[in-house]
């Protein structure tokens, strides 16, 4: 992952690698560092559905439910790149589960 960030082919590839790294760091316990990486990635590709999806999952891990649900909703609207079928279903199920409460 770090190697991909050292020689990115474009701003898009840098953003995708940075958001993937942010997700990994956040899920391992360092949300502050992860959010800095997510912010950097968002500045490069503000309509990146995967970024919002992965950041939403990080927020869920830390019980930041309103922020998580907001990012998951945004991820479903973004088109670059679209969420995979699995990601879309996961986001929709998560939203339904929390909205039912």
mmCIF file of N, CA and C in Angstrom:
data_model
loop_
_atom_site.group_PDB
_atom_site.id
_atom_site.type_symbol
_atom_site.label_atom_id
_atom_site.label_comp_id
_atom_site.label_asym_id
_atom_site.label_seq_id
_atom_site.Cartn_x
_atom_site.Cartn_y
_atom_site.Cartn_z
ATOM 1 N N UNK A 1 0.831 -1.181 0.000
ATOM 2 C CA UNK A 1 0.000 0.000 0.000
ATOM 3 C C UNK A 1 0.875 1.243 0.000
ATOM 4 N N UNK A 2 1.874 1.284 0.852
ATOM 5 C CA UNK A 2 2.744 2.451 0.907
ATOM 6 C C UNK A 2 3.476 2.632 -0.418
ATOM 7 N N UNK A 3 3.885 1.543 -1.027
ATOM 8 C CA UNK A 3 4.559 1.616 -2.327
ATOM 9 C C UNK A 3 3.651 2.241 -3.379
ATOM 10 N N UNK A 4 2.386 1.898 -3.358
ATOM 11 C CA UNK A 4 1.431 2.473 -4.311
ATOM 12 C C UNK A 4 1.302 3.971 -4.118
ATOM 13 N N UNK A 5 1.440 4.433 -2.898
ATOM 14 C CA UNK A 5 1.340 5.870 -2.620
ATOM 15 C C UNK A 5 2.619 6.613 -2.986
ATOM 16 N N UNK A 6 3.742 5.912 -3.019
ATOM 17 C CA UNK A 6 5.004 6.560 -3.357
ATOM 18 C C UNK A 6 5.108 6.869 -4.851
ATOM 19 N N UNK A 7 4.446 6.070 -5.672
ATOM 20 C CA UNK A 7 4.509 6.280 -7.110
ATOM 21 C C UNK A 7 3.127 6.152 -7.744
ATOM 22 N N UNK A 8 2.182 7.017 -7.341
ATOM 23 C CA UNK A 8 0.833 6.920 -7.911
ATOM 24 C C UNK A 8 0.828 7.330 -9.379
ATOM 25 N N UNK A 9 -0.046 6.712 -10.144
ATOM 26 C CA UNK A 9 -0.152 7.031 -11.567
ATOM 27 C C UNK A 9 -0.979 8.277 -11.811
ATOM 28 N N UNK A 10 -1.885 8.583 -10.912
ATOM 29 C CA UNK A 10 -2.755 9.749 -11.075
ATOM 30 C C UNK A 10 -3.296 10.150 -9.712
ATOM 31 N N UNK A 11 -3.983 11.298 -9.682
ATOM 32 C CA UNK A 11 -4.642 11.710 -8.444
ATOM 33 C C UNK A 11 -5.682 10.703 -8.018
ATOM 34 N N UNK A 12 -6.368 10.102 -9.000
ATOM 35 C CA UNK A 12 -7.376 9.097 -8.673
ATOM 36 C C UNK A 12 -6.740 7.888 -7.997
ATOM 37 N N UNK A 13 -5.635 7.397 -8.560
ATOM 38 C CA UNK A 13 -5.008 6.210 -7.963
ATOM 39 C C UNK A 13 -4.459 6.541 -6.578
ATOM 40 N N UNK A 14 -3.936 7.753 -6.407
ATOM 41 C CA UNK A 14 -3.462 8.161 -5.078
ATOM 42 C C UNK A 14 -4.629 8.200 -4.095
ATOM 43 N N UNK A 15 -5.755 8.728 -4.529
ATOM 44 C CA UNK A 15 -6.931 8.799 -3.665
ATOM 45 C C UNK A 15 -7.410 7.408 -3.277
ATOM 46 N N UNK A 16 -7.487 6.499 -4.241
ATOM 47 C CA UNK A 16 -7.971 5.151 -3.951
ATOM 48 C C UNK A 16 -7.043 4.433 -2.975
ATOM 49 N N UNK A 17 -5.734 4.564 -3.185
ATOM 50 C CA UNK A 17 -4.772 3.922 -2.283
ATOM 51 C C UNK A 17 -4.825 4.549 -0.893
ATOM 52 N N UNK A 18 -4.973 5.862 -0.838
ATOM 53 C CA UNK A 18 -5.025 6.552 0.455
ATOM 54 C C UNK A 18 -6.277 6.170 1.230
ATOM 55 N N UNK A 19 -7.416 6.075 0.546
ATOM 56 C CA UNK A 19 -8.641 5.707 1.266
ATOM 57 C C UNK A 19 -8.606 4.248 1.709
ATOM 58 N N UNK A 20 -7.978 3.383 0.920
ATOM 59 C CA UNK A 20 -7.839 1.982 1.339
ATOM 60 C C UNK A 20 -6.940 1.885 2.569
ATOM 61 N N UNK A 21 -5.856 2.647 2.547
ATOM 62 C CA UNK A 21 -4.965 2.655 3.711
ATOM 63 C C UNK A 21 -5.695 3.226 4.929
ATOM 64 N N UNK A 22 -6.473 4.283 4.723
ATOM 65 C CA UNK A 22 -7.225 4.888 5.822
ATOM 66 C C UNK A 22 -8.170 3.872 6.457
ATOM 67 N N UNK A 23 -8.854 3.109 5.624
ATOM 68 C CA UNK A 23 -9.768 2.088 6.136
ATOM 69 C C UNK A 23 -9.013 1.069 6.994
ATOM 70 N N UNK A 24 -7.876 0.603 6.480
ATOM 71 C CA UNK A 24 -7.092 -0.392 7.222
ATOM 72 C C UNK A 24 -6.612 0.179 8.553
ATOM 73 N N UNK A 25 -6.124 1.407 8.534
ATOM 74 C CA UNK A 25 -5.625 2.037 9.759
ATOM 75 C C UNK A 25 -6.767 2.254 10.746
ATOM 76 N N UNK A 26 -7.902 2.721 10.246
ATOM 77 C CA UNK A 26 -9.053 2.958 11.118
ATOM 78 C C UNK A 26 -9.570 1.693 11.760
ATOM 79 N N UNK A 27 -9.629 0.639 10.995
ATOM 80 C CA UNK A 27 -10.149 -0.617 11.540
ATOM 81 C C UNK A 27 -9.166 -1.261 12.514
ATOM 82 N N UNK A 28 -7.901 -0.844 12.450
ATOM 83 C CA UNK A 28 -6.903 -1.361 13.393
ATOM 84 C C UNK A 28 -6.817 -0.531 14.663
ATOM 85 N N UNK A 29 -7.569 0.598 14.738
ATOM 86 C CA UNK A 29 -7.638 1.315 15.991
ATOM 87 C C UNK A 29 -7.181 2.757 16.000
ATOM 88 N N UNK A 30 -6.747 3.296 14.868
ATOM 89 C CA UNK A 30 -6.266 4.684 14.863
ATOM 90 C C UNK A 30 -7.185 5.541 13.997
ATOM 91 N N UNK A 31 -8.325 5.909 14.549
ATOM 92 C CA UNK A 31 -9.316 6.672 13.788
ATOM 93 C C UNK A 31 -8.803 8.055 13.406
ATOM 94 N N UNK A 32 -8.070 8.723 14.284
ATOM 95 C CA UNK A 32 -7.566 10.061 13.968
ATOM 96 C C UNK A 32 -6.687 10.046 12.716
ATOM 97 N N UNK A 33 -5.752 9.107 12.653
ATOM 98 C CA UNK A 33 -4.888 8.981 11.483
ATOM 99 C C UNK A 33 -5.718 8.630 10.244
ATOM 100 N N UNK A 34 -6.654 7.731 10.410
ATOM 101 C CA UNK A 34 -7.506 7.318 9.293
ATOM 102 C C UNK A 34 -8.294 8.503 8.750
ATOM 103 N N UNK A 35 -8.859 9.311 9.613
ATOM 104 C CA UNK A 35 -9.658 10.450 9.154
ATOM 105 C C UNK A 35 -8.815 11.468 8.406
ATOM 106 N N UNK A 36 -7.557 11.639 8.793
ATOM 107 C CA UNK A 36 -6.654 12.519 8.049
ATOM 108 C C UNK A 36 -6.440 11.979 6.639
ATOM 109 N N UNK A 37 -6.234 10.678 6.528
ATOM 110 C CA UNK A 37 -6.060 10.062 5.206
ATOM 111 C C UNK A 37 -7.352 10.166 4.388
ATOM 112 N N UNK A 38 -8.488 9.918 5.014
ATOM 113 C CA UNK A 38 -9.755 10.046 4.290
ATOM 114 C C UNK A 38 -9.945 11.480 3.778
ATOM 115 N N UNK A 39 -9.576 12.473 4.597
ATOM 116 C CA UNK A 39 -9.690 13.864 4.169
ATOM 117 C C UNK A 39 -8.806 14.138 2.952
ATOM 118 N N UNK A 40 -7.587 13.615 2.982
ATOM 119 C CA UNK A 40 -6.682 13.792 1.841
ATOM 120 C C UNK A 40 -7.268 13.148 0.584
ATOM 121 N N UNK A 41 -7.772 11.935 0.729
ATOM 122 C CA UNK A 41 -8.359 11.237 -0.412
ATOM 123 C C UNK A 41 -9.585 11.978 -0.940
ATOM 124 N N UNK A 42 -10.392 12.503 -0.041
ATOM 125 C CA UNK A 42 -11.599 13.213 -0.455
ATOM 126 C C UNK A 42 -11.251 14.503 -1.204
ATOM 127 N N UNK A 43 -10.151 15.136 -0.842
ATOM 128 C CA UNK A 43 -9.750 16.349 -1.556
ATOM 129 C C UNK A 43 -9.363 16.032 -3.004
ATOM 130 N N UNK A 44 -8.924 14.811 -3.262
ATOM 131 C CA UNK A 44 -8.533 14.399 -4.616
ATOM 132 C C UNK A 44 -9.718 13.893 -5.436
ATOM 133 N N UNK A 45 -10.593 13.144 -4.799
ATOM 134 C CA UNK A 45 -11.760 12.585 -5.495
ATOM 135 C C UNK A 45 -12.984 12.713 -4.582
ATOM 136 N N UNK A 46 -13.611 13.883 -4.576
ATOM 137 C CA UNK A 46 -14.722 14.129 -3.647
ATOM 138 C C UNK A 46 -15.988 13.328 -3.931
ATOM 139 N N UNK A 47 -16.050 12.653 -5.056
ATOM 140 C CA UNK A 47 -17.240 11.847 -5.373
ATOM 141 C C UNK A 47 -16.940 10.358 -5.371
ATOM 142 N N UNK A 48 -15.945 9.964 -4.606
ATOM 143 C CA UNK A 48 -15.505 8.576 -4.544
ATOM 144 C C UNK A 48 -16.412 7.776 -3.600
ATOM 145 N N UNK A 49 -17.287 6.977 -4.170
ATOM 146 C CA UNK A 49 -18.243 6.191 -3.387
ATOM 147 C C UNK A 49 -17.541 5.258 -2.403
ATOM 148 N N UNK A 50 -16.452 4.663 -2.838
ATOM 149 C CA UNK A 50 -15.749 3.716 -1.978
ATOM 150 C C UNK A 50 -15.195 4.418 -0.738
ATOM 151 N N UNK A 51 -14.697 5.620 -0.892
ATOM 152 C CA UNK A 51 -14.186 6.388 0.234
ATOM 153 C C UNK A 51 -15.270 6.578 1.286
ATOM 154 N N UNK A 52 -16.455 7.021 0.857
ATOM 155 C CA UNK A 52 -17.552 7.238 1.806
ATOM 156 C C UNK A 52 -17.989 5.930 2.460
ATOM 157 N N UNK A 53 -18.018 4.860 1.682
ATOM 158 C CA UNK A 53 -18.395 3.553 2.221
ATOM 159 C C UNK A 53 -17.404 3.111 3.302
ATOM 160 N N UNK A 54 -16.113 3.147 2.974
ATOM 161 C CA UNK A 54 -15.103 2.693 3.930
ATOM 162 C C UNK A 54 -15.024 3.599 5.156
ATOM 163 N N UNK A 55 -15.167 4.909 4.967
ATOM 164 C CA UNK A 55 -15.165 5.807 6.118
ATOM 165 C C UNK A 55 -16.396 5.540 6.984
ATOM 166 N N UNK A 56 -17.535 5.276 6.347
ATOM 167 C CA UNK A 56 -18.737 4.932 7.094
ATOM 168 C C UNK A 56 -18.538 3.693 7.951
ATOM 169 N N UNK A 57 -17.868 2.691 7.400
ATOM 170 C CA UNK A 57 -17.594 1.477 8.181
ATOM 171 C C UNK A 57 -16.678 1.772 9.362
ATOM 172 N N UNK A 58 -15.703 2.641 9.160
ATOM 173 C CA UNK A 58 -14.828 3.033 10.275
ATOM 174 C C UNK A 58 -15.637 3.731 11.360
ATOM 175 N N UNK A 59 -16.501 4.649 10.953
ATOM 176 C CA UNK A 59 -17.338 5.330 11.943
ATOM 177 C C UNK A 59 -18.199 4.326 12.714
ATOM 178 N N UNK A 60 -18.714 3.316 12.030
ATOM 179 C CA UNK A 60 -19.508 2.290 12.724
ATOM 180 C C UNK A 60 -18.682 1.592 13.795
ATOM 181 N N UNK A 61 -17.447 1.274 13.465
ATOM 182 C CA UNK A 61 -16.570 0.586 14.422
ATOM 183 C C UNK A 61 -16.428 1.387 15.717
ATOM 184 N N UNK A 62 -16.459 2.704 15.591
ATOM 185 C CA UNK A 62 -16.281 3.569 16.756
ATOM 186 C C UNK A 62 -17.605 4.104 17.293
ATOM 187 N N UNK A 63 -18.698 3.459 16.905
ATOM 188 C CA UNK A 63 -20.046 3.819 17.371
ATOM 189 C C UNK A 63 -20.407 5.277 17.096
ATOM 190 N N UNK A 64 -19.906 5.806 16.011
ATOM 191 C CA UNK A 64 -20.257 7.155 15.571
ATOM 192 C C UNK A 64 -21.358 6.992 14.522
ATOM 193 N N UNK A 65 -22.517 6.585 15.007
ATOM 194 C CA UNK A 65 -23.592 6.100 14.148
ATOM 195 C C UNK A 65 -24.103 7.157 13.173
ATOM 196 N N UNK A 66 -24.358 8.363 13.612
ATOM 197 C CA UNK A 66 -24.917 9.362 12.696
ATOM 198 C C UNK A 66 -23.949 9.677 11.557
ATOM 199 N N UNK A 67 -22.651 9.768 11.863
ATOM 200 C CA UNK A 67 -21.658 10.017 10.813
ATOM 201 C C UNK A 67 -21.559 8.810 9.879
ATOM 202 N N UNK A 68 -21.632 7.623 10.452
ATOM 203 C CA UNK A 68 -21.563 6.409 9.644
ATOM 204 C C UNK A 68 -22.723 6.341 8.662
ATOM 205 N N UNK A 69 -23.919 6.587 9.154
ATOM 206 C CA UNK A 69 -25.100 6.501 8.298
ATOM 207 C C UNK A 69 -25.076 7.584 7.218
ATOM 208 N N UNK A 70 -24.605 8.764 7.576
ATOM 209 C CA UNK A 70 -24.494 9.846 6.585
ATOM 210 C C UNK A 70 -23.544 9.441 5.458
ATOM 211 N N UNK A 71 -22.372 8.895 5.814
ATOM 212 C CA UNK A 71 -21.414 8.488 4.780
ATOM 213 C C UNK A 71 -21.944 7.329 3.947
ATOM 214 N N UNK A 72 -22.634 6.392 4.566
ATOM 215 C CA UNK A 72 -23.184 5.271 3.798
ATOM 216 C C UNK A 72 -24.252 5.759 2.822
ATOM 217 N N UNK A 73 -25.076 6.708 3.256
ATOM 218 C CA UNK A 73 -26.071 7.284 2.341
ATOM 219 C C UNK A 73 -25.388 7.966 1.156
ATOM 220 N N UNK A 74 -24.357 8.723 1.437
ATOM 221 C CA UNK A 74 -23.624 9.409 0.371
ATOM 222 C C UNK A 74 -22.996 8.390 -0.572
ATOM 223 N N UNK A 75 -22.436 7.323 -0.020
ATOM 224 C CA UNK A 75 -21.773 6.313 -0.860
ATOM 225 C C UNK A 75 -22.732 5.714 -1.884
ATOM 226 N N UNK A 76 -23.992 5.596 -1.511
ATOM 227 C CA UNK A 76 -24.982 5.024 -2.422
ATOM 228 C C UNK A 76 -25.335 5.979 -3.564
ATOM 229 N N UNK A 77 -25.069 7.253 -3.387
ATOM 230 C CA UNK A 77 -25.385 8.254 -4.415
ATOM 231 C C UNK A 77 -24.231 8.516 -5.373
ATOM 232 N N UNK A 78 -23.012 8.275 -4.925
ATOM 233 C CA UNK A 78 -21.833 8.596 -5.727
ATOM 234 C C UNK A 78 -21.646 7.590 -6.866
ATOM 235 N N UNK A 79 -21.014 8.062 -7.919
ATOM 236 C CA UNK A 79 -20.883 7.246 -9.127
ATOM 237 C C UNK A 79 -19.439 6.940 -9.519
ATOM 238 N N UNK A 80 -18.455 7.511 -8.826
ATOM 239 C CA UNK A 80 -17.068 7.363 -9.272
ATOM 240 C C UNK A 80 -16.178 6.856 -8.161
ATOM 241 N N UNK A 81 -15.845 5.626 -8.139
ATOM 242 C CA UNK A 81 -16.531 4.545 -8.844
ATOM 243 C C UNK A 81 -17.761 4.141 -8.048
ATOM 244 N N UNK A 82 -18.694 3.532 -8.718
ATOM 245 C CA UNK A 82 -19.884 3.022 -8.024
ATOM 246 C C UNK A 82 -19.481 1.922 -7.058
ATOM 247 N N UNK A 83 -20.285 1.746 -6.042
ATOM 248 C CA UNK A 83 -20.058 0.631 -5.126
ATOM 249 C C UNK A 83 -20.278 -0.674 -5.867
ATOM 250 N N UNK A 84 -19.557 -1.704 -5.450
ATOM 251 C CA UNK A 84 -19.817 -3.028 -5.978
ATOM 252 C C UNK A 84 -21.188 -3.484 -5.470
ATOM 253 N N UNK A 85 -21.707 -4.525 -6.044
ATOM 254 C CA UNK A 85 -23.008 -5.046 -5.608
ATOM 255 C C UNK A 85 -22.963 -5.409 -4.118
ATOM 256 N N UNK A 86 -21.902 -6.060 -3.708
ATOM 257 C CA UNK A 86 -21.756 -6.459 -2.297
ATOM 258 C C UNK A 86 -21.727 -5.226 -1.382
ATOM 259 N N UNK A 87 -20.956 -4.222 -1.758
ATOM 260 C CA UNK A 87 -20.860 -3.009 -0.938
ATOM 261 C C UNK A 87 -22.216 -2.304 -0.864
ATOM 262 N N UNK A 88 -22.892 -2.211 -2.001
ATOM 263 C CA UNK A 88 -24.200 -1.555 -2.054
ATOM 264 C C UNK A 88 -25.190 -2.275 -1.136
ATOM 265 N N UNK A 89 -25.243 -3.591 -1.223
ATOM 266 C CA UNK A 89 -26.156 -4.363 -0.367
ATOM 267 C C UNK A 89 -25.810 -4.187 1.107
ATOM 268 N N UNK A 90 -24.523 -4.192 1.419
ATOM 269 C CA UNK A 90 -24.086 -4.012 2.796
ATOM 270 C C UNK A 90 -24.497 -2.636 3.321
ATOM 271 N N UNK A 91 -24.281 -1.595 2.531
ATOM 272 C CA UNK A 91 -24.657 -0.238 2.935
ATOM 273 C C UNK A 91 -26.170 -0.143 3.136
ATOM 274 N N UNK A 92 -26.931 -0.695 2.204
ATOM 275 C CA UNK A 92 -28.395 -0.642 2.308
ATOM 276 C C UNK A 92 -28.894 -1.391 3.536
ATOM 277 N N UNK A 93 -28.330 -2.564 3.797
ATOM 278 C CA UNK A 93 -28.743 -3.351 4.973
ATOM 279 C C UNK A 93 -28.397 -2.629 6.271
ATOM 280 N N UNK A 94 -27.232 -2.026 6.307
ATOM 281 C CA UNK A 94 -26.820 -1.289 7.504
ATOM 282 C C UNK A 94 -27.756 -0.118 7.757
ATOM 283 N N UNK A 95 -28.064 0.628 6.706
ATOM 284 C CA UNK A 95 -28.986 1.758 6.851
ATOM 285 C C UNK A 95 -30.351 1.293 7.328
ATOM 286 N N UNK A 96 -30.866 0.231 6.743
ATOM 287 C CA UNK A 96 -32.172 -0.298 7.155
ATOM 288 C C UNK A 96 -32.163 -0.747 8.602
ATOM 289 N N UNK A 97 -31.087 -1.401 9.017
ATOM 290 C CA UNK A 97 -31.014 -1.903 10.374
ATOM 291 C C UNK A 97 -31.044 -0.757 11.399
ATOM 292 N N UNK A 98 -30.353 0.312 11.127
ATOM 293 C CA UNK A 98 -30.321 1.433 12.074
ATOM 294 C C UNK A 98 -31.566 2.302 11.974
ATOM 295 N N UNK A 99 -32.140 2.395 10.802
ATOM 296 C CA UNK A 99 -33.347 3.209 10.656
ATOM 297 C C UNK A 99 -34.566 2.518 11.280
ATOM 298 N N UNK A 100 -34.497 1.192 11.414
ATOM 299 C CA UNK A 100 -35.594 0.426 12.009
ATOM 300 C C UNK A 100 -35.623 0.583 13.531
ATOM 301 N N UNK A 101 -34.529 1.065 14.097
ATOM 302 C CA UNK A 101 -34.444 1.186 15.572
ATOM 303 C C UNK A 101 -35.200 2.377 16.078
#
